[in-house]
Amino acid sequence: MIPFLLLAAAGQAAAAPALPPAAQSLSVERKAAQLVNEAPAEPALGLPAFDWWSEGLHGIARNGPATVFPQAMGMAATWDPALIQKVGDVVAVEARAKFNTKPLNADRGLFEGLTIWSPNINIFRDPRWGRGQETYGEDPFLTSRIGIAFVRGLQGPDLKHPKVIATVKHLAVHSGPEGGRDSFDVMVSPRDLEATYLPAFRATVTEGKALSLMCAYNAIHGTPVCANPMLLTQRLRTDWGFNGLVVSDCDAVGNIWMFHHAQPDAPAAAAAALRAGTDLNCGNTYRALPEAVKRGLITESEIDTALARALAVRRMLTVDSPWNAIKPSQLGTPAHRALALETARKGIILLDNPGDLLPLKGKRLAVFGANADDLGVLEGNYHGSAIDPVTPLEGIRRKFGRDIRYAQGSVLAEGAFVNVPETALSANGKPGLAVETMGANGQWSAAGQDSRIDFNYTKTAPFRRRWTGTLTPPGPGQYKLQLNGPACWHACPPHDPVKLWIDDRLVIDGVIGAKGLETMIDGTAPRRIRVEIDHKGGDEGFRLQWLPPAEALQAEALKVAGTADVLVAVIGLSPDLEGEALGVSVPGFAGGDRTEIVLPEPQRNLLAALQATGKPVVAVIVSGSAVSLGDIKPAATLAAFYPGNEGGTALAEILAGDVNPSGRLPVTIYHSTADLPAFADYGMKERTYRYFTGKPAWGFGHGLSYTRFDYGQPTITASVAAGQPVEVAVQLRNVGQRSGEEVAQAYLVPPATDEKLVLTDPVLQRQLVGFTRIPLKPGQAGTARFTIDPRLMSQVWRDGTRRILPGTYKLYIGGGQPGDGAGQWTQFTVTGAAQDLPK
């Protein structure tokens, strides 16, 4: 047995853990084998096989049923670190609940471990990035506070015995484009690096005590990040005192020679990464470390240092861990579901409600949009299999009545498949298809009815299932049908045989994930349909989708609109269109990224047609990133992001007024793509609310309520010496008729510097330096208190120096940025000499 090795908490200056004697005697080949994510069993150390790769961005991912919380962007929209710490704790509990179904000495495969590669704290600098949904938005301070909370929730209170290991990613300057990411070289200025791209990493390491960190795919000024000693050794370990484990993004070490061409071959790339400070390789390139030792590119003692850190992590997660007592039953509990609902409620944002249409009372509703009844838009990406998910359509029907009519209305984007909806399917006189399962005796038996084929199937015993009924297209035209799984990220080979019969003719016969699972039908008459799946036990999904003629969908929507007083359109994007390295290429999207930030044309046409009826339209934007509506002005607009397995419940409660909306935007919603610099330009000029000089559609921090709040005059420390914190308090009062929560925000405008700026330098407009949630009943007053950290008062010079200047600082406190809702200005003075702060 290996003696327990204490891995020092991040932020503490401590020597690397010692390599135990039993490990010292291993061959270089066996040592190197433990430094790849798919580590084999090592009998000499008593170690079972272990895959380091596990995900927990907003719930345990790709490891069966789980509580799926709102996507990370939706969690950031709560502006509630205390809540997100609870979310992190539940993610860790459910990871342990799954881990503890096996003995401690059992082998662990992909996604079955306790080293969680989350959170993603990259700055969402450009809304076109498909992975921006995984982040906490565009602001370094908000990202830091939410990131710290999530890390603390994951790891728990005892860093000697963490619940799981949190891995903050991806250091650094990594936020698209997805195309070319394996070789992308970022030319970032020292100012932007220090002011924007590094603060969240510093905070989650020094304050959050993250025990692991992931280095990114990209290079910075020609040096791949995973082989960059300035970042991984000087900044991370020396400046920030980090003594945890550094893991590469998957295949990033191989990219050093294969795509960046920074090294000639695998042994040289492995040596460069290890020497720079990358301990663990997601991929196989570190299997070339023995050859690197033979060539003299790296020493065995350097391998020992990385191995000691890796072994320490494995031991601290299991030996004498109090979390080994977590029971498998602590998965998807009512308390966990209630937390997912609370997070969804607080993360939904009321963007516009000019005529006070919302909340809806005594109105007949109809629902539209492909996103209204789609499992994928609840889950986002990097997700588990949601337990009893509630789509927006289902949530609205539970709240407003089962007789709510629905029409899909349009596809999401031109050429993009969407689910075949319940309105086109029927069996036994009801919407949807009849379901049968095959028993052990080889006979089919009835198993109910499904409104659509849109499921996650998990690592269960294999089964066979079939659906039968009638497919009735909404109008004439050509309809392309498709069988597939959800948009896939990493390690998703073709799986599960599937078949489709139309009018008793077999038209699709293949496996999910393979090409060619498509057929065409004419929409002039109903068709008999049968679908079968032979599920083999993988953790994947299955959908019946179509690409219908636009005219037929819109005509159907207008008929349904005639039955209602208020039209609720659930619009936006989906994980099929935006995400990590996707193969999609349709107008407005490329490879998982977006090329346009305005709502895609088919959905704009749907909104325009609904508005032309003269009836009020409520637009609910479900997406992972900022979506502009262009010139369309609905009667009310909400943003729900990807809201998790209780998203439909939360949305319905807000529409009905049972819950007062209190989410706030963690990103800027620009009017158009023309407002943005080039996507590949990592300079921060004219990016995010901090440097954007134009007028957005909706600004960072924006969010309305069904009540109103007034702010009094702040009380503040009038004068402080450079390097000292500033205390400020403000009283606010609920002057409306409903209870609600206000997110009070503090924005700082520093004094002008005497540094000469050039045209390419971003000019700071303002900086978020504090926020807090205040729940208030009608007429009730409360006090928002902020302590402004001296680091947030500093400015960054062109050479990357962080400096606090003496002078007068202006501070705005309100329900959003200046000019967005109620608020008050104040100021304070910093005295003494200018003070430089450490990196």
CSV table of C-alpha atoms in Angstrom, one decimal, residues 476-728:
chain,number,residue,atom,x,y,z
A,476,PRO,CA,-47.7,19.1,-48.9
A,477,GLY,CA,-44.1,19.1,-49.9
A,478,GLN,CA,-41.0,17.0,-49.5
A,479,TYR,CA,-39.9,15.9,-46.0
A,480,LYS,CA,-36.5,14.5,-45.2
A,481,LEU,CA,-36.5,12.0,-42.2
A,482,GLN,CA,-33.4,11.1,-40.2
A,483,LEU,CA,-32.5,8.8,-37.3
A,484,ASN,CA,-29.6,10.0,-35.2
A,485,GLY,CA,-28.3,10.7,-31.7
A,486,PRO,CA,-27.7,14.0,-30.1
A,487,ALA,CA,-24.8,16.2,-31.1
A,488,CYS,CA,-21.8,14.4,-29.8
A,489,TRP,CA,-18.5,15.6,-28.2
A,490,HIS,CA,-15.5,13.3,-27.8
A,491,ALA,CA,-15.5,9.5,-27.8
A,492,CYS,CA,-18.8,8.9,-29.6
A,493,PRO,CA,-18.3,6.1,-32.2
A,494,PRO,CA,-21.3,4.8,-34.2
A,495,HIS,CA,-23.5,2.7,-31.9
A,496,ASP,CA,-26.9,1.0,-31.7
A,497,PRO,CA,-28.6,-0.6,-34.8
A,498,VAL,CA,-31.7,1.3,-35.8
A,499,LYS,CA,-34.4,0.8,-38.5
A,500,LEU,CA,-37.2,2.9,-40.0
A,501,TRP,CA,-40.2,1.6,-42.0
A,502,ILE,CA,-42.5,3.8,-44.0
A,503,ASP,CA,-45.7,2.1,-45.2
A,504,ASP,CA,-44.2,-1.2,-44.2
A,505,ARG,CA,-41.1,-0.6,-46.4
A,506,LEU,CA,-37.7,-0.6,-44.7
A,507,VAL,CA,-36.1,2.7,-45.7
A,508,ILE,CA,-33.3,3.1,-43.1
A,509,ASP,CA,-31.1,0.3,-41.7
A,510,GLY,CA,-27.9,1.3,-40.0
A,511,VAL,CA,-26.3,2.4,-36.7
A,512,ILE,CA,-26.6,5.7,-34.9
A,513,GLY,CA,-23.7,8.0,-35.8
A,514,ALA,CA,-23.2,6.5,-39.2
A,515,LYS,CA,-23.9,8.5,-42.4
A,516,GLY,CA,-26.8,8.0,-44.6
A,517,LEU,CA,-29.6,7.4,-42.1
A,518,GLU,CA,-32.0,9.6,-44.1
A,519,THR,CA,-34.9,9.1,-46.4
A,520,MET,CA,-37.4,11.3,-48.2
A,521,ILE,CA,-41.2,11.2,-48.2
A,522,ASP,CA,-43.9,13.2,-49.8
A,523,GLY,CA,-46.3,15.0,-47.5
A,524,THR,CA,-49.5,14.6,-49.4
A,525,ALA,CA,-50.9,11.8,-47.2
A,526,PRO,CA,-50.5,10.2,-43.8
A,527,ARG,CA,-47.9,7.3,-43.6
A,528,ARG,CA,-47.6,4.3,-41.5
A,529,ILE,CA,-44.4,4.5,-39.5
A,530,ARG,CA,-42.3,2.0,-37.5
A,531,VAL,CA,-39.0,2.7,-35.8
A,532,GLU,CA,-36.8,0.2,-34.0
A,533,ILE,CA,-33.7,0.4,-31.9
A,534,ASP,CA,-31.4,-2.4,-30.6
A,535,HIS,CA,-29.7,-0.6,-27.7
A,536,LYS,CA,-26.4,-2.2,-26.8
A,537,GLY,CA,-25.9,-0.6,-23.4
A,538,GLY,CA,-23.9,2.5,-24.3
A,539,ASP,CA,-24.5,6.0,-22.8
A,540,GLU,CA,-25.9,7.6,-25.9
A,541,GLY,CA,-29.2,9.0,-27.3
A,542,PHE,CA,-31.7,8.5,-30.1
A,543,ARG,CA,-34.0,10.8,-32.1
A,544,LEU,CA,-36.4,10.8,-35.0
A,545,GLN,CA,-35.9,14.1,-36.8
A,546,TRP,CA,-37.1,15.8,-40.0
A,547,LEU,CA,-36.4,18.6,-42.3
A,548,PRO,CA,-39.9,19.8,-43.4
A,549,PRO,CA,-41.0,22.4,-45.9
A,550,ALA,CA,-41.1,25.9,-44.3
A,551,GLU,CA,-44.5,26.8,-45.8
A,552,ALA,CA,-46.2,23.8,-44.3
A,553,LEU,CA,-44.9,24.4,-40.8
A,554,GLN,CA,-45.8,28.1,-40.9
A,555,ALA,CA,-49.3,27.5,-42.2
A,556,GLU,CA,-49.8,25.0,-39.3
A,557,ALA,CA,-48.6,27.6,-36.8
A,558,LEU,CA,-51.0,30.3,-38.1
A,559,LYS,CA,-53.9,27.9,-37.7
A,560,VAL,CA,-52.9,27.2,-34.1
A,561,ALA,CA,-52.3,30.9,-33.4
A,562,GLY,CA,-56.0,31.5,-34.2
A,563,THR,CA,-57.0,29.5,-31.2
A,564,ALA,CA,-55.1,31.6,-28.6
A,565,ASP,CA,-54.9,35.1,-27.0
A,566,VAL,CA,-51.1,35.0,-26.4
A,567,LEU,CA,-48.5,33.3,-28.5
A,568,VAL,CA,-45.5,31.9,-26.7
A,569,ALA,CA,-42.6,31.2,-29.1
A,570,VAL,CA,-39.7,29.1,-27.7
A,571,ILE,CA,-36.9,30.0,-30.1
A,572,GLY,CA,-33.1,30.2,-30.2
A,573,LEU,CA,-30.3,27.7,-30.8
A,574,SER,CA,-29.5,24.1,-29.8
A,575,PRO,CA,-26.5,21.9,-29.0
A,576,ASP,CA,-26.8,20.6,-32.5
A,577,LEU,CA,-25.8,24.0,-33.8
A,578,GLU,CA,-23.4,25.4,-31.2
A,579,GLY,CA,-20.9,23.4,-29.3
A,580,GLU,CA,-17.5,21.8,-29.4
A,581,ALA,CA,-16.0,20.9,-32.7
A,582,LEU,CA,-19.3,20.0,-34.4
A,583,GLY,CA,-19.7,18.9,-38.0
A,584,VAL,CA,-22.6,21.2,-38.7
A,585,SER,CA,-22.4,23.6,-41.6
A,586,VAL,CA,-25.6,25.5,-42.3
A,587,PRO,CA,-26.3,29.2,-42.8
A,588,GLY,CA,-25.2,31.1,-39.7
A,589,PHE,CA,-23.1,28.2,-38.2
A,590,ALA,CA,-19.7,26.6,-38.9
A,591,GLY,CA,-18.1,23.7,-37.0
A,592,GLY,CA,-19.9,24.4,-33.8
A,593,ASP,CA,-19.4,28.2,-33.9
A,594,ARG,CA,-21.7,30.8,-35.2
A,595,THR,CA,-21.1,33.1,-38.1
A,596,GLU,CA,-24.1,35.4,-37.3
A,597,ILE,CA,-25.4,36.4,-33.9
A,598,VAL,CA,-28.9,37.3,-35.0
A,599,LEU,CA,-31.7,34.7,-34.7
A,600,PRO,CA,-31.6,32.4,-37.8
A,601,GLU,CA,-33.9,33.4,-40.6
A,602,PRO,CA,-36.4,30.6,-40.4
A,603,GLN,CA,-37.2,31.6,-36.8
A,604,ARG,CA,-37.3,35.3,-37.6
A,605,ASN,CA,-39.9,34.5,-40.3
A,606,LEU,CA,-41.9,32.5,-37.8
A,607,LEU,CA,-41.9,35.4,-35.3
A,608,ALA,CA,-42.8,37.9,-38.0
A,609,ALA,CA,-45.7,35.7,-39.1
A,610,LEU,CA,-47.0,35.3,-35.5
A,611,GLN,CA,-46.7,39.1,-34.9
A,612,ALA,CA,-48.6,39.7,-38.1
A,613,THR,CA,-51.7,38.1,-36.5
A,614,GLY,CA,-51.9,41.1,-34.2
A,615,LYS,CA,-51.8,38.9,-31.1
A,616,PRO,CA,-49.0,39.5,-28.5
A,617,VAL,CA,-46.0,37.3,-28.9
A,618,VAL,CA,-43.8,36.2,-25.9
A,619,ALA,CA,-40.4,35.2,-27.2
A,620,VAL,CA,-38.4,32.8,-25.0
A,621,ILE,CA,-34.8,32.5,-26.2
A,622,VAL,CA,-33.3,29.1,-25.3
A,623,SER,CA,-29.6,29.0,-26.3
A,624,GLY,CA,-26.1,28.7,-24.9
A,625,SER,CA,-25.0,32.2,-26.0
A,626,ALA,CA,-26.3,35.7,-26.8
A,627,VAL,CA,-29.0,35.8,-29.5
A,628,SER,CA,-30.1,39.1,-31.1
A,629,LEU,CA,-33.6,39.4,-32.4
A,630,GLY,CA,-32.6,42.1,-34.9
A,631,ASP,CA,-35.5,44.4,-35.6
A,632,ILE,CA,-38.1,42.1,-34.2
A,633,LYS,CA,-39.8,43.5,-31.0
A,634,PRO,CA,-42.0,40.9,-29.2
A,635,ALA,CA,-44.4,42.0,-26.6
A,636,ALA,CA,-42.2,40.3,-24.0
A,637,THR,CA,-38.8,38.5,-24.2
A,638,LEU,CA,-37.1,36.1,-21.9
A,639,ALA,CA,-33.7,34.3,-22.0
A,640,ALA,CA,-33.6,30.9,-20.5
A,641,PHE,CA,-30.2,29.6,-21.8
A,642,TYR,CA,-30.2,25.8,-21.6
A,643,PRO,CA,-32.2,25.4,-18.3
A,644,GLY,CA,-31.7,21.8,-17.1
A,645,ASN,CA,-34.1,19.0,-16.4
A,646,GLU,CA,-36.6,21.4,-14.6
A,647,GLY,CA,-36.3,24.1,-17.2
A,648,GLY,CA,-39.9,23.8,-18.4
A,649,THR,CA,-41.3,24.0,-14.8
A,650,ALA,CA,-39.3,27.1,-14.0
A,651,LEU,CA,-40.3,28.8,-17.2
A,652,ALA,CA,-44.0,28.2,-16.7
A,653,GLU,CA,-43.8,29.4,-13.1
A,654,ILE,CA,-42.3,32.7,-14.3
A,655,LEU,CA,-44.8,33.1,-17.2
A,656,ALA,CA,-47.6,32.6,-14.7
A,657,GLY,CA,-46.2,35.0,-12.1
A,658,ASP,CA,-45.7,32.3,-9.4
A,659,VAL,CA,-42.0,33.1,-9.5
A,660,ASN,CA,-40.7,36.6,-10.0
A,661,PRO,CA,-37.8,36.6,-12.6
A,662,SER,CA,-34.5,37.6,-11.2
A,663,GLY,CA,-31.8,36.4,-13.6
A,664,ARG,CA,-29.2,38.8,-15.0
A,665,LEU,CA,-27.3,38.6,-18.2
A,666,PRO,CA,-23.7,37.3,-17.8
A,667,VAL,CA,-23.0,38.4,-21.4
A,668,THR,CA,-23.7,41.4,-23.7
A,669,ILE,CA,-26.3,40.8,-26.4
A,670,TYR,CA,-25.2,42.9,-29.3
A,671,HIS,CA,-27.5,44.0,-32.1
A,672,SER,CA,-25.6,42.4,-34.9
A,673,THR,CA,-22.4,40.7,-35.9
A,674,ALA,CA,-21.2,44.0,-37.4
A,675,ASP,CA,-20.8,45.2,-33.8
A,676,LEU,CA,-18.0,42.7,-33.2
A,677,PRO,CA,-14.3,42.7,-34.2
A,678,ALA,CA,-12.9,39.7,-36.2
A,679,PHE,CA,-13.6,36.4,-34.4
A,680,ALA,CA,-10.0,35.3,-34.5
A,681,ASP,CA,-8.8,38.6,-33.0
A,682,TYR,CA,-8.2,38.1,-29.3
A,683,GLY,CA,-7.7,41.8,-28.6
A,684,MET,CA,-10.4,43.1,-26.2
A,685,LYS,CA,-11.0,46.4,-27.9
A,686,GLU,CA,-14.8,46.8,-28.5
A,687,ARG,CA,-15.4,43.4,-26.8
A,688,THR,CA,-17.7,42.8,-23.8
A,689,TYR,CA,-19.3,45.6,-21.7
A,690,ARG,CA,-15.9,46.6,-20.3
A,691,TYR,CA,-14.6,47.8,-23.6
A,692,PHE,CA,-17.6,48.1,-26.0
A,693,THR,CA,-18.4,51.7,-26.8
A,694,GLY,CA,-21.6,51.1,-28.8
A,695,LYS,CA,-25.2,50.5,-27.6
A,696,PRO,CA,-26.1,46.8,-27.2
A,697,ALA,CA,-29.6,45.2,-27.6
A,698,TRP,CA,-29.4,44.2,-23.9
A,699,GLY,CA,-26.4,44.9,-21.7
A,700,PHE,CA,-24.4,42.7,-19.4
A,701,GLY,CA,-26.1,42.6,-16.0
A,702,HIS,CA,-29.5,43.4,-17.4
A,703,GLY,CA,-32.6,41.7,-16.1
A,704,LEU,CA,-36.1,42.9,-15.3
A,705,SER,CA,-38.6,42.0,-12.5
A,706,TYR,CA,-42.3,42.1,-12.0
A,707,THR,CA,-41.7,44.6,-9.2
A,708,ARG,CA,-39.5,47.7,-8.9
A,709,PHE,CA,-36.6,48.6,-6.6
A,710,ASP,CA,-35.4,52.0,-5.5
A,711,TYR,CA,-31.8,52.8,-4.4
A,712,GLY,CA,-30.8,55.2,-1.7
A,713,GLN,CA,-27.6,57.2,-1.5
A,714,PRO,CA,-24.6,54.9,-0.8
A,715,THR,CA,-22.5,55.3,2.2
A,716,ILE,CA,-18.8,54.7,1.4
A,717,THR,CA,-15.3,55.0,2.8
A,718,ALA,CA,-14.5,58.5,1.5
A,719,SER,CA,-10.7,58.0,1.4
A,720,VAL,CA,-8.4,55.0,1.5
A,721,ALA,CA,-4.7,54.5,1.1
A,722,ALA,CA,-3.6,52.7,-2.1
A,723,GLY,CA,-3.9,48.9,-1.5
A,724,GLN,CA,-6.7,49.1,1.0
A,725,PRO,CA,-10.2,47.8,0.5
A,726,VAL,CA,-13.2,50.1,0.2
A,727,GLU,CA,-16.5,49.5,2.2
A,728,VAL,CA,-19.7,50.6,0.7
